[in-house]
Coordinates of C-alpha atoms in Angstrom, one line a residue:
M1 CA 58.3 -53.4 73.0
E2 CA 57.8 -53.9 69.2
G3 CA 55.5 -52.6 66.5
L4 CA 55.1 -49.7 64.1
A5 CA 53.9 -47.3 66.8
F6 CA 57.0 -47.9 68.9
Y7 CA 59.4 -47.4 66.0
A8 CA 57.5 -44.3 64.9
L9 CA 57.8 -42.9 68.4
C10 CA 61.5 -43.6 68.4
Y11 CA 62.1 -42.0 65.0
L12 CA 60.0 -38.9 65.7
A13 CA 61.3 -38.3 69.2
A14 CA 64.9 -38.6 68.0
A15 CA 64.3 -36.3 65.0
V16 CA 62.5 -33.6 67.0
L17 CA 65.1 -33.6 69.8
A18 CA 68.2 -33.7 67.7
V19 CA 67.0 -31.2 65.1
I20 CA 65.9 -28.7 67.7
V21 CA 69.3 -28.9 69.4
S22 CA 71.1 -28.7 66.1
Q23 CA 69.2 -25.6 65.0
R24 CA 69.7 -23.9 68.4
I25 CA 73.5 -24.3 68.1
G26 CA 73.5 -23.2 64.5
L27 CA 74.4 -26.4 62.8
G28 CA 71.2 -26.8 60.7
S29 CA 68.6 -29.5 60.4
V30 CA 70.6 -31.9 58.2
V31 CA 73.2 -32.4 60.9
G32 CA 70.4 -32.9 63.4
Y33 CA 68.7 -35.6 61.3
I34 CA 72.1 -37.4 60.9
A35 CA 72.6 -37.2 64.7
A36 CA 69.1 -38.6 65.2
G37 CA 70.0 -41.5 63.0
V38 CA 73.1 -42.1 65.1
L39 CA 71.0 -42.2 68.2
I40 CA 68.5 -44.7 66.7
G41 CA 71.1 -47.0 65.2
P42 CA 74.6 -47.1 66.7
V43 CA 73.8 -45.7 70.1
F44 CA 70.5 -47.3 71.2
Q45 CA 70.6 -50.2 68.6
I46 CA 67.0 -49.6 67.6
S47 CA 66.3 -51.5 64.4
V48 CA 63.1 -51.9 62.4
A49 CA 61.9 -54.8 60.2
G50 CA 61.9 -53.9 56.5
S51 CA 64.5 -51.2 56.9
G52 CA 65.4 -51.6 53.2
Y53 CA 61.8 -50.7 52.3
L54 CA 62.0 -47.7 54.6
E55 CA 65.2 -46.5 52.9
Q56 CA 63.4 -46.7 49.5
F57 CA 60.5 -44.8 50.8
S58 CA 62.8 -42.1 52.2
E59 CA 64.4 -41.6 48.8
F60 CA 61.1 -39.9 47.7
G61 CA 62.5 -37.0 49.6
I62 CA 65.4 -36.7 47.1
V63 CA 62.9 -36.8 44.2
M64 CA 60.7 -34.1 45.8
M65 CA 63.8 -32.0 46.4
L66 CA 64.7 -32.1 42.7
F67 CA 61.1 -31.3 41.8
L68 CA 61.2 -28.2 44.0
I69 CA 64.6 -27.2 42.6
G70 CA 63.0 -27.4 39.1
L71 CA 60.2 -25.1 40.3
E72 CA 62.8 -22.5 41.3
I73 CA 64.2 -22.3 37.8
D74 CA 63.1 -18.9 36.5
P75 CA 64.3 -18.4 32.9
R76 CA 64.7 -14.7 33.5
M77 CA 66.8 -15.2 36.6
V78 CA 68.9 -17.8 34.9
W79 CA 69.5 -15.4 32.0
R80 CA 70.4 -12.6 34.4
L81 CA 72.9 -14.8 36.3
R82 CA 74.1 -16.6 33.1
D83 CA 77.7 -15.5 33.5
K84 CA 78.1 -16.6 37.1
L85 CA 75.8 -19.6 36.6
L86 CA 77.6 -21.1 33.7
G87 CA 81.0 -19.6 34.1
L88 CA 81.6 -19.4 37.8
G89 CA 79.4 -22.4 38.6
G90 CA 80.6 -24.6 35.8
L91 CA 84.3 -23.9 36.4
Q92 CA 83.9 -24.5 40.1
V93 CA 82.3 -27.9 39.6
V94 CA 84.8 -29.0 36.9
A95 CA 87.9 -27.7 38.8
T96 CA 86.8 -29.2 42.1
I97 CA 86.1 -32.6 40.5
A98 CA 89.5 -32.5 38.8
A99 CA 91.4 -31.5 41.9
V100 CA 89.8 -34.1 44.2
T101 CA 89.9 -36.9 41.6
A102 CA 93.7 -36.3 41.1
A103 CA 94.3 -36.3 44.9
A104 CA 92.2 -39.5 45.4
V105 CA 94.1 -41.3 42.6
G106 CA 97.3 -40.2 44.2
L107 CA 96.2 -41.8 47.4
G108 CA 95.6 -45.2 45.7
F109 CA 91.9 -45.1 44.9
S110 CA 90.6 -46.4 41.6
W111 CA 89.7 -43.8 39.0
Q112 CA 86.0 -44.7 39.4
Q113 CA 86.1 -44.2 43.1
S114 CA 88.2 -41.0 42.7
L115 CA 85.7 -39.5 40.2
L116 CA 82.8 -40.2 42.5
F117 CA 84.7 -38.5 45.4
G118 CA 85.1 -35.5 43.0
F119 CA 81.4 -35.4 42.4
V120 CA 80.7 -35.4 46.1
A121 CA 83.3 -32.7 46.9
A122 CA 82.1 -30.4 44.1
L123 CA 78.7 -29.9 45.8
S124 CA 78.0 -27.5 48.7
S125 CA 75.2 -27.4 51.2
T126 CA 72.3 -25.5 49.6
A127 CA 70.2 -25.7 52.7
I128 CA 72.8 -24.4 55.2
V129 CA 74.3 -21.7 52.9
L130 CA 71.1 -20.2 51.7
Q131 CA 69.6 -20.2 55.2
T132 CA 72.7 -18.5 56.6
L133 CA 72.8 -15.9 53.8
E134 CA 69.1 -15.2 54.3
E135 CA 69.5 -14.8 58.1
K136 CA 72.4 -12.4 57.6
G137 CA 70.5 -10.4 55.0
L138 CA 73.3 -11.0 52.4
L139 CA 71.4 -13.2 49.8
R140 CA 71.0 -10.1 47.5
S141 CA 74.5 -9.0 47.9
D142 CA 77.3 -9.5 45.4
G143 CA 78.7 -12.4 47.3
G144 CA 75.2 -13.8 48.0
Q145 CA 74.2 -13.7 44.4
A146 CA 77.4 -15.4 43.3
S147 CA 76.9 -18.1 45.9
F148 CA 73.3 -18.6 44.8
A149 CA 74.3 -18.9 41.2
V150 CA 76.9 -21.6 42.0
L151 CA 74.5 -23.5 44.3
L152 CA 72.0 -23.5 41.5
F153 CA 74.5 -24.9 39.0
Q154 CA 75.5 -27.5 41.5
D155 CA 71.9 -28.6 41.9
L156 CA 71.6 -28.8 38.2
A157 CA 74.9 -30.8 38.0
V158 CA 73.5 -33.4 40.3
I159 CA 71.4 -34.7 37.4
P160 CA 74.3 -35.7 35.1
M161 CA 76.2 -37.0 38.1
L162 CA 73.4 -39.4 39.0
A163 CA 73.3 -40.5 35.3
C164 CA 77.1 -41.1 35.3
I165 CA 77.3 -43.3 38.3
P166 CA 75.9 -46.4 36.6
L167 CA 78.3 -45.8 33.7
I168 CA 81.4 -45.5 35.8
A169 CA 80.3 -48.4 38.1
G170 CA 79.8 -50.8 35.1
S171 CA 77.5 -53.7 34.9
G172 CA 79.5 -55.8 37.3
H173 CA 79.2 -53.6 40.3
G174 CA 76.1 -54.5 42.1
S175 CA 72.7 -53.1 41.3
P176 CA 70.9 -50.0 42.2
S177 CA 68.7 -49.9 45.2
G178 CA 65.5 -48.0 45.3
H179 CA 66.1 -46.3 42.0
G180 CA 64.0 -48.5 39.8
G181 CA 65.2 -50.4 36.8
A182 CA 64.6 -51.0 33.1
Q183 CA 62.7 -54.2 33.7
L184 CA 60.0 -53.3 31.2
L185 CA 62.6 -52.7 28.5
A186 CA 65.0 -55.6 29.3
D187 CA 63.8 -57.9 26.5
L188 CA 63.1 -55.1 23.9
P189 CA 65.5 -54.2 21.0
G190 CA 67.7 -51.2 21.7
W191 CA 66.0 -48.8 19.3
V192 CA 62.6 -49.6 20.9
S193 CA 64.1 -48.9 24.4
A194 CA 65.5 -45.6 23.2
V195 CA 62.2 -44.5 21.7
L196 CA 60.3 -45.5 24.8
T197 CA 62.8 -43.7 27.0
L198 CA 62.5 -40.5 25.0
G199 CA 58.7 -41.0 24.9
A200 CA 58.7 -41.1 28.7
V201 CA 60.5 -37.9 29.0
G202 CA 58.1 -36.3 26.4
V203 CA 55.1 -37.6 28.4
V204 CA 56.5 -35.9 31.6
V205 CA 57.0 -32.6 29.9
A206 CA 53.7 -32.6 28.0
A207 CA 51.7 -33.8 31.0
A208 CA 53.3 -31.2 33.3
H209 CA 52.5 -28.4 30.7
F210 CA 49.2 -29.3 29.2
L211 CA 47.4 -31.6 31.7
S212 CA 48.5 -30.6 35.2
R213 CA 47.4 -26.9 34.9
P214 CA 43.7 -27.6 34.0
V215 CA 43.6 -30.2 36.8
F216 CA 45.1 -27.8 39.4
R217 CA 42.8 -25.0 38.2
T218 CA 39.7 -27.1 38.6
I219 CA 40.8 -28.2 42.0
A220 CA 41.5 -24.7 43.1
L221 CA 38.1 -23.4 41.8
L222 CA 36.4 -26.1 43.8
G223 CA 38.3 -25.1 46.9
L224 CA 39.6 -28.6 47.6
R225 CA 42.7 -27.7 49.5
E226 CA 43.6 -31.3 50.6
V227 CA 43.0 -32.6 47.1
F228 CA 45.4 -29.9 45.7
T229 CA 48.1 -31.3 48.0
A230 CA 47.3 -34.8 46.9
A231 CA 47.5 -33.7 43.3
G232 CA 50.9 -32.3 43.8
L233 CA 52.1 -35.5 45.4
L234 CA 50.5 -37.4 42.5
V235 CA 52.6 -35.5 40.0
V236 CA 55.8 -36.4 41.8
V237 CA 55.0 -40.0 42.5
G238 CA 53.6 -40.5 39.0
I239 CA 56.9 -39.1 37.5
T240 CA 58.9 -41.4 39.7
V241 CA 57.0 -44.5 38.6
L242 CA 57.2 -43.7 34.9
M243 CA 60.9 -42.9 34.9
S244 CA 61.8 -45.9 37.0
A245 CA 59.8 -48.1 34.6
V246 CA 62.0 -47.1 31.6
G247 CA 65.3 -47.2 33.7
L248 CA 65.9 -43.5 34.0
S249 CA 66.5 -41.5 37.2
P250 CA 63.3 -40.5 39.0
A251 CA 65.1 -37.4 40.1
L252 CA 65.7 -36.4 36.5
G253 CA 62.0 -36.7 35.7
A254 CA 61.0 -34.8 38.8
F255 CA 63.4 -32.0 37.9
L256 CA 62.0 -31.8 34.4
G257 CA 58.5 -31.7 35.7
G258 CA 59.4 -28.9 38.1
V259 CA 61.1 -26.9 35.3
V260 CA 58.0 -27.1 33.1
L261 CA 55.8 -25.9 36.0
A262 CA 58.2 -23.1 37.1
N263 CA 56.2 -20.4 35.4
S264 CA 52.8 -21.8 36.4
E265 CA 50.5 -19.7 38.5
F266 CA 50.3 -22.6 40.9
K267 CA 54.1 -22.6 41.5
H268 CA 54.1 -21.2 45.0
E269 CA 51.1 -23.3 46.2
L270 CA 52.9 -26.5 44.9
Q271 CA 56.1 -25.5 46.6
N272 CA 54.5 -25.0 50.0
D273 CA 52.2 -28.0 49.8
I274 CA 55.1 -30.4 48.9
E275 CA 57.7 -28.8 51.1
P276 CA 56.6 -30.5 54.4
F277 CA 56.6 -33.9 52.8
K278 CA 60.0 -33.3 51.2
G279 CA 61.3 -32.1 54.6
L280 CA 60.1 -35.2 56.4
L281 CA 61.2 -37.7 53.8
L282 CA 64.6 -36.0 53.4
G283 CA 64.9 -36.1 57.2
L284 CA 64.1 -39.8 57.1
F285 CA 66.7 -40.3 54.4
F286 CA 69.4 -38.5 56.4
M287 CA 68.4 -40.5 59.5
T288 CA 68.9 -43.7 57.6
I289 CA 72.4 -42.5 56.7
G290 CA 73.1 -41.6 60.4
A291 CA 71.9 -45.0 61.4
K292 CA 74.6 -46.6 59.2
I293 CA 77.5 -44.7 60.9
D294 CA 79.6 -47.0 63.0
P295 CA 81.1 -45.4 66.2
A296 CA 83.9 -47.9 66.0
I297 CA 84.9 -46.6 62.6
L298 CA 84.9 -43.0 63.9
S299 CA 87.1 -43.9 66.8
A300 CA 89.5 -45.9 64.7
N301 CA 89.7 -43.3 61.9
W302 CA 89.2 -40.0 63.7
L303 CA 92.5 -38.6 62.6
M304 CA 91.9 -39.4 59.0
V305 CA 88.4 -37.9 59.2
A306 CA 89.7 -34.7 60.7
V307 CA 92.6 -34.4 58.1
A308 CA 90.3 -35.2 55.2
T309 CA 87.7 -32.7 56.4
F310 CA 90.1 -29.8 56.5
A311 CA 91.8 -31.0 53.3
L312 CA 88.3 -30.9 51.6
I313 CA 87.7 -27.3 52.8
A314 CA 91.1 -26.2 51.8
I315 CA 90.8 -27.6 48.3
K316 CA 87.5 -26.0 47.7
A317 CA 88.7 -22.7 49.0
L318 CA 91.7 -22.8 46.8
V319 CA 89.4 -23.4 43.8
L320 CA 86.8 -20.8 44.8
L321 CA 88.9 -17.8 45.7
P322 CA 90.7 -17.5 42.3
L323 CA 87.5 -18.0 40.4
A324 CA 85.8 -15.3 42.5
W325 CA 88.6 -12.9 41.7
F326 CA 88.5 -13.8 38.0
F327 CA 84.7 -13.1 37.9
R328 CA 85.1 -9.8 39.8
V329 CA 83.6 -11.1 43.0
R330 CA 86.3 -9.5 45.2
G331 CA 86.9 -8.1 48.6
P332 CA 84.3 -9.0 51.3
A333 CA 82.0 -10.5 48.6
G334 CA 84.8 -12.8 47.5
W335 CA 85.6 -14.1 51.0
L336 CA 81.9 -14.6 51.7
F337 CA 81.6 -16.6 48.5
T338 CA 84.7 -18.6 49.1
L339 CA 84.3 -19.6 52.7
G340 CA 80.5 -19.9 52.5
L341 CA 80.7 -22.7 49.8
A342 CA 83.8 -24.5 51.2
Q343 CA 81.8 -27.4 52.8
A344 CA 80.3 -30.5 51.2
G345 CA 76.6 -30.8 50.7
E346 CA 73.5 -32.9 51.2
F347 CA 73.5 -34.5 47.8
G348 CA 76.9 -36.0 48.7
F349 CA 75.1 -38.4 50.9
V350 CA 72.8 -39.4 48.0
L351 CA 75.8 -40.0 45.7
L352 CA 77.6 -42.0 48.3
T353 CA 74.6 -44.1 49.0
I354 CA 74.1 -44.9 45.3
G355 CA 77.8 -45.5 45.0
G356 CA 77.7 -48.0 47.8
D357 CA 74.7 -49.7 46.3
R358 CA 76.5 -50.0 43.0
G359 CA 79.5 -51.6 44.7
L360 CA 81.9 -48.7 44.2
F361 CA 82.5 -48.2 47.9
S362 CA 82.6 -50.6 50.8
P363 CA 80.4 -49.9 53.8
P364 CA 83.4 -48.6 56.0
T365 CA 84.4 -46.3 53.2
V366 CA 80.8 -44.9 52.9
S367 CA 80.8 -44.4 56.7
V368 CA 84.1 -42.5 56.7
S369 CA 83.0 -40.4 53.8
V370 CA 79.6 -39.6 55.5
L371 CA 81.6 -38.4 58.5
I372 CA 83.8 -36.2 56.4
I373 CA 80.8 -34.5 54.8
T374 CA 79.0 -34.1 58.1
F375 CA 81.9 -32.5 59.9
S376 CA 82.5 -30.1 56.9
M377 CA 78.8 -29.0 57.2
V378 CA 79.2 -28.7 61.0
L379 CA 82.1 -26.3 60.4
T380 CA 80.0 -24.0 58.1
P381 CA 79.1 -21.5 60.9
L382 CA 82.8 -21.2 61.8
L383 CA 83.6 -20.5 58.1
F384 CA 81.1 -17.7 57.9
S385 CA 82.5 -16.3 61.2
I386 CA 86.0 -16.4 59.6
S387 CA 84.6 -14.6 56.6
N388 CA 83.2 -11.8 58.9
R389 CA 86.5 -11.4 60.6
I390 CA 88.3 -11.0 57.3
V391 CA 85.7 -8.4 56.2
V392 CA 86.3 -6.4 59.4
M393 CA 90.0 -6.6 58.9
L394 CA 89.7 -5.4 55.3
E395 CA 87.5 -2.5 56.4
T396 CA 89.9 -1.6 59.2
R397 CA 92.7 -1.4 56.7
G398 CA 90.5 0.7 54.4
R399 CA 90.9 -1.5 51.4
H400 CA 87.2 -2.1 50.8
H401 CA 83.8 -0.7 51.8
R402 CA 81.3 -3.0 53.3
S403 CA 78.5 -1.0 51.7
A404 CA 79.3 -2.6 48.3
D405 CA 78.2 -5.9 49.7
Q406 CA 75.0 -4.9 51.5
P407 CA 71.6 -6.3 50.5
D408 CA 69.7 -4.6 47.8
Q409 CA 66.5 -2.7 48.3
G410 CA 63.6 -4.9 49.4
T411 CA 60.7 -6.1 47.3
I412 CA 57.0 -5.3 47.3
I413 CA 54.4 -8.0 48.1
L414 CA 50.8 -7.4 47.0
A415 CA 48.4 -9.8 48.7
G416 CA 45.2 -9.9 46.7
V417 CA 44.6 -8.9 43.1
G418 CA 40.9 -8.4 43.0
R419 CA 39.1 -5.2 42.1
F420 CA 41.0 -3.3 44.8
G421 CA 44.4 -4.9 44.3
Q422 CA 44.4 -4.6 40.5
I423 CA 44.3 -0.8 40.7
V424 CA 47.1 -0.8 43.2
N425 CA 49.1 -3.1 41.0
R426 CA 48.5 -1.1 37.9
M427 CA 49.7 2.1 39.6
L428 CA 52.8 0.4 40.9
L429 CA 53.7 -1.0 37.5
A430 CA 53.1 2.3 35.8
N431 CA 55.7 3.8 38.1
G432 CA 58.3 1.2 37.5
H433 CA 57.7 -1.1 40.5
K434 CA 57.1 -4.9 40.1
P435 CA 55.4 -6.4 43.1
V436 CA 55.0 -10.1 43.9
V437 CA 51.3 -10.5 43.4
M438 CA 49.3 -13.3 45.1
D439 CA 45.7 -14.3 45.3
Y440 CA 43.9 -17.4 46.6
R441 CA 41.2 -17.4 43.9
A442 CA 42.3 -19.4 40.9
D443 CA 39.7 -17.8 38.6
V444 CA 40.9 -14.3 39.5
V445 CA 44.6 -15.2 39.0
D446 CA 43.7 -16.8 35.6
N447 CA 41.8 -13.7 34.4
V448 CA 44.5 -11.3 35.6
R449 CA 47.3 -13.2 33.8
K450 CA 45.4 -12.8 30.6
F451 CA 46.0 -9.1 30.9
G452 CA 49.7 -9.6 31.3
V453 CA 49.9 -9.3 35.1
K454 CA 52.2 -11.9 36.6
S455 CA 50.4 -13.3 39.6
F456 CA 50.4 -16.6 41.5
F457 CA 47.7 -18.8 43.1
G458 CA 48.2 -19.0 46.8
D459 CA 46.7 -18.1 50.2
A460 CA 48.7 -15.1 51.4
G461 CA 47.3 -15.9 54.9
R462 CA 49.7 -18.8 55.1
P463 CA 53.0 -17.9 56.8
D464 CA 55.0 -20.3 54.6
L465 CA 53.6 -18.8 51.4
L466 CA 54.4 -15.2 52.6
E467 CA 58.0 -16.4 53.4
S468 CA 58.4 -17.9 50.0
A469 CA 57.2 -14.6 48.5
G470 CA 60.1 -12.8 50.2
L471 CA 58.6 -11.4 53.3
A472 CA 61.9 -11.4 55.2
R473 CA 63.5 -9.0 52.7
A474 CA 60.5 -7.1 51.5
A475 CA 60.3 -3.3 52.1
L476 CA 56.6 -3.0 51.6
L477 CA 53.5 -5.2 52.1
I478 CA 50.2 -4.2 50.7
V479 CA 47.2 -6.3 52.0
A480 CA 44.4 -5.9 49.5
I481 CA 42.3 -9.0 50.2
D482 CA 38.6 -8.6 51.1
D483 CA 38.6 -11.1 54.0
P484 CA 38.9 -9.0 57.2
D485 CA 40.0 -11.8 59.5
R486 CA 42.7 -13.1 57.1
A487 CA 43.9 -9.6 56.4
T488 CA 44.4 -9.0 60.1
E489 CA 46.2 -12.3 60.5
I490 CA 48.5 -11.4 57.6
V491 CA 49.3 -7.9 59.0
S492 CA 49.9 -9.4 62.5
Y493 CA 52.3 -12.1 61.2
A494 CA 54.2 -9.8 58.9
R495 CA 54.7 -7.2 61.7
R496 CA 56.1 -10.0 64.0
R497 CA 58.2 -11.5 61.4
S498 CA 59.6 -8.3 59.9
P499 CA 59.3 -5.4 62.3
G500 CA 60.8 -2.9 59.9
I501 CA 58.5 -3.5 57.0
R502 CA 55.9 -0.9 55.9
I503 CA 52.4 -2.3 55.8
I504 CA 49.4 -0.8 53.9
A505 CA 46.2 -2.6 54.6
R506 CA 42.7 -2.6 53.1
A507 CA 40.0 -2.2 55.9
Y508 CA 36.6 -3.6 55.5
D509 CA 35.0 -1.0 57.8
R510 CA 35.6 1.2 60.8
L511 CA 35.9 -1.6 63.3
H512 CA 38.3 -3.5 61.0
H513 CA 40.4 -0.4 60.9
Y514 CA 41.0 -0.6 64.6
K515 CA 41.9 -4.3 64.4
L516 CA 44.4 -3.6 61.7
L517 CA 45.8 -0.7 63.7
D518 CA 46.3 -3.1 66.7
A519 CA 47.9 -5.7 64.4
G520 CA 50.6 -3.3 63.3
A521 CA 49.5 -1.7 60.0
D522 CA 51.2 1.6 59.1
F523 CA 48.6 2.9 56.7
I524 CA 44.9 1.8 56.5
V525 CA 42.5 2.4 53.7
R526 CA 38.8 1.8 54.2
E527 CA 37.8 0.1 51.0
M528 CA 34.4 1.9 50.4
F529 CA 35.2 5.2 52.0
D530 CA 36.6 7.2 49.2
G531 CA 34.2 5.9 46.6
S532 CA 31.2 6.6 48.9
V533 CA 32.4 10.2 49.5
Q534 CA 32.7 10.7 45.7
A535 CA 29.1 9.4 45.2
A536 CA 27.8 11.7 48.0
G537 CA 29.5 14.6 46.3
M538 CA 27.8 13.8 43.0
A539 CA 24.5 13.6 44.8
L540 CA 24.9 17.0 46.3
E541 CA 25.9 18.5 43.0
S542 CA 22.9 16.8 41.3
L543 CA 20.7 18.5 44.0
G544 CA 22.0 21.9 42.9
M545 CA 25.0 22.6 45.1
H546 CA 27.9 24.5 43.4
P547 CA 30.8 22.2 42.5
Y548 CA 33.2 24.3 44.5
E549 CA 31.0 24.0 47.6
V550 CA 30.7 20.3 47.1
E551 CA 34.5 19.8 47.1
K552 CA 34.9 22.0 50.2
R553 CA 32.3 20.0 52.1
K554 CA 33.8 16.7 50.9
A555 CA 37.2 17.8 52.3
V556 CA 35.6 18.9 55.6
F557 CA 33.8 15.5 55.9
V558 CA 36.9 13.5 55.3
E559 CA 38.9 15.6 57.7
Q560 CA 36.4 15.4 60.5
D561 CA 35.6 11.7 60.0
T562 CA 39.3 10.7 60.0
A563 CA 39.9 12.8 63.1
G564 CA 36.9 11.1 64.9
L565 CA 38.1 7.7 63.8
A566 CA 41.4 8.2 65.6
R567 CA 39.8 9.7 68.7
M568 CA 37.3 6.8 69.0
A569 CA 40.0 4.1 69.1
K570 CA 40.0 3.9 72.9
L571 CA 36.2 3.3 72.9
V572 CA 36.4 0.1 71.0
D573 CA 35.7 -3.1 72.9
A574 CA 36.8 -6.2 71.0
E575 CA 34.6 -8.4 73.2
M576 CA 31.4 -6.4 72.5
P577 CA 29.5 -5.7 69.2
A578 CA 29.6 -2.0 68.3
A579 CA 25.8 -1.6 68.5
S580 CA 25.8 -3.0 72.1
N581 CA 28.6 -0.8 73.3
P582 CA 27.0 2.4 74.7
E583 CA 30.2 4.4 74.8
F584 CA 31.0 3.6 71.2
V585 CA 27.4 4.4 70.0
A586 CA 27.4 7.7 71.9
G587 CA 30.8 8.6 70.5
F588 CA 29.8 7.8 67.0
N589 CA 26.7 10.0 67.3
D590 CA 28.9 12.8 68.6
I591 CA 31.0 12.4 65.5
G592 CA 27.9 12.8 63.4
K593 CA 27.1 16.1 65.2
V594 CA 30.6 17.3 64.8
I595 CA 30.5 16.7 61.1
E596 CA 27.1 18.3 60.7
N597 CA 28.2 21.4 62.6
A598 CA 31.4 21.5 60.5
M599 CA 29.4 21.3 57.3
M600 CA 27.3 24.2 58.4
G601 CA 30.3 26.3 59.4
Y602 CA 29.7 25.9 63.1
R603 CA 32.6 24.9 65.4
S604 CA 30.9 24.9 68.8
G605 CA 30.2 21.1 68.9
Y606 CA 33.8 20.3 67.8
D607 CA 35.3 22.8 70.3
E608 CA 33.2 21.3 73.1
M609 CA 34.4 17.7 72.4
V610 CA 38.1 18.9 72.2
A611 CA 37.7 20.7 75.5
R612 CA 36.5 17.5 77.3
G613 CA 39.3 15.4 75.7
W614 CA 36.9 13.1 73.9
N615 CA 35.7 11.4 77.1
A616 CA 32.7 9.1 76.9
P617 CA 29.4 10.8 77.5
D618 CA 27.5 10.2 80.7
A619 CA 25.6 7.0 80.7
G620 CA 22.3 8.8 81.3
S621 CA 22.7 10.7 78.0
I622 CA 23.3 7.6 76.0
H623 CA 20.6 6.4 73.6
V624 CA 21.1 3.0 72.2
P625 CA 19.2 2.3 69.0
K626 CA 16.8 -0.6 69.1
S627 CA 18.0 -2.0 65.8
G628 CA 20.1 -5.1 66.1
G629 CA 22.4 -3.9 63.2
K630 CA 26.0 -2.8 63.7
G631 CA 25.5 0.8 62.8
D632 CA 27.6 2.6 60.3
R633 CA 30.4 0.3 59.0
S634 CA 32.0 2.6 56.5

C-alpha cells in the first residue's frame, strides 16, 4: 500500500503509541518521538517519497520553538536572574564546551568536530527538566530557579552556536540543508549584502513591534479565532522566508520576533495557538532523526555509546557542581541543579543535523552521537532520583533543611478584568498582591493597559491558557468573567487540576451559584446582589425610614437570603428550569415569607421551616406562576 494517507497513518500511529508509552514510563515525549522514528525507519523499513522535503518542513518546529522561547523572555525576570543567567549560565556553557572540546581533541577528532561536540554537550533538555521540576513542585525553589536560569541561557546560546557552524565548517564542507541561503545576495557587493542583512533584522523587529499588534488587535476585536491562529503562523513563516532570503538563520529571526512580542498583551494567546503546531513539527523533526538511526551501528558500538553517555553526564556534573557551590546554590538545591542538568538536550539533535549537512560529521558519527544524547535523556529520571536520595541522606545527617528548597508561595490568577474584575484587581494591587490578569476581550485588555494594569488577551476558559498562567502552582483563582457557562467550566477544570487551590467565583444568579458550588468553588459572590441590596436600602431611606433601621433590615435580608440559598440547594434540578420546578418555586416563595417575617420582627415562619427541616411543601399547596419567566435570578 502506498500513498500519502498510508504514510500519514504510519507516522501518526507510531508517534501516538511511542509517545504515550514514553510518557507513562517517565522518559518524556522527545524520547518517544525518536523511538517512533526508529519504528518507522530501521524496524519496519517504511520510507516516503520526498523525505528530504519532509525534513525541511519539520524544521519549522525548530523555528517555532525559538519564537516561543523569545516570547518567554521577560526583561524583569532576566534582570532578577541576571547573576545566575549570565554568571552561572555563561560559565556552565563555556566550561562545558572547553572540557568536551579538549576531551574530543585528545581522542583524535578535528578541532571543528570537537568544538561542535562541545556545543552539543553544553546544552541540557529544557523540556524534560522543566517538566520534571514542575511536576515535583520545585520550579520556584532555589535549585529550580538556578536550573531555569541556566536553561534559559542555554536556549539563548543556541543562536550564536547556529551562527558559528557555517564558520567552523568552512566553505568546502557541503551546504546547508533546509536553512535557506543567500541566493538573493550572491551577486551583490559585500556592503550591499551587509546593509540588506541588517535591514532584514530591522524589518523583523519593526514589524513585530508596530505592525503585528494592530493586526492582532483587529482580529481579536472581530472574534476570528482561527484567523488569529493563522496570523501567528504567518508571523513565524514570514520571518523564516525573510531571514532565509538574506542568508541568516530563520531561528535567529524567529527568536528576535518573539522577544519583541514578549510584552505584548497577545503573548499568551500566541503561545497557546502556536504550541500545538510547534509540538507536532518538532515531533516530526525528532522522528526523522530516529528514522536515521541504524540498529547495526548501535549493536556494533554499544559499549562506546554507553561509556560516552556516562562520560558526558560525569563531565557536566563536574562542571555544574563547583559552579553551583560558587554561586551559593548549595545543599539539596545544589544537587538538584547539578544532576537535573547533567544530560544533553533537544537542540543537540539540531546541531548534529546541521553539522552532518555541512559535512563536519559522517552519517555513522551522527547516528552514534544521536544515541548518546538520547540515552543521556533517558537517564534523566534516574538522575533526579539520585538527587532525591542525596537530599534524604543530607537531611538524615542534619546538615541541611529541606525547607530551604521548597517552592515559594503560589500566585494569584484573575480571570476577567471587566467592571467586576477591575475592582478586585485594584484591591489586590493596593494590598501588595500582583495577580496574573487575563481577559478574552481585546478592547477591554487594551483599555485596562492604558491605566497601567498589566493584563493579557486570552480565553481563560481554555485549559492550556490556564496552565500557562501558572494554575498548577497558583494559590488562588478568582473567576470574574460574566459568562456563566465558561465560569463554571473554569472552576470545574481548576478544581480537578489543582485540588488544593482556593477558588472565588462570580455568580450570574442564584441558579449559577448552585452550579459553581457543584463545580468546586470555595467562595461565590452573586454579581448583582450587594449592589441591589444597597439600592434597596437607599430606596427605603428615601421613603422616610431611619438610616439605622435601614442598615438593620439590610443585614437581616442578607442573612436570611443567604441562609435560604444554602437550604434550597437540594431542591435544584439541573434538568428542569427553575420556573417549572414546583418544589423550587414553593421553596423560593417560603424564603420570601421568611424574609418578610424577619423584617417585621416575627420569627414564627422561620421557626416553622427550621422545625420541618426545610422539606419541600406538599404538592397540593404549590402554586406555580403562569409566567414563563425564570423568577428571581438575583
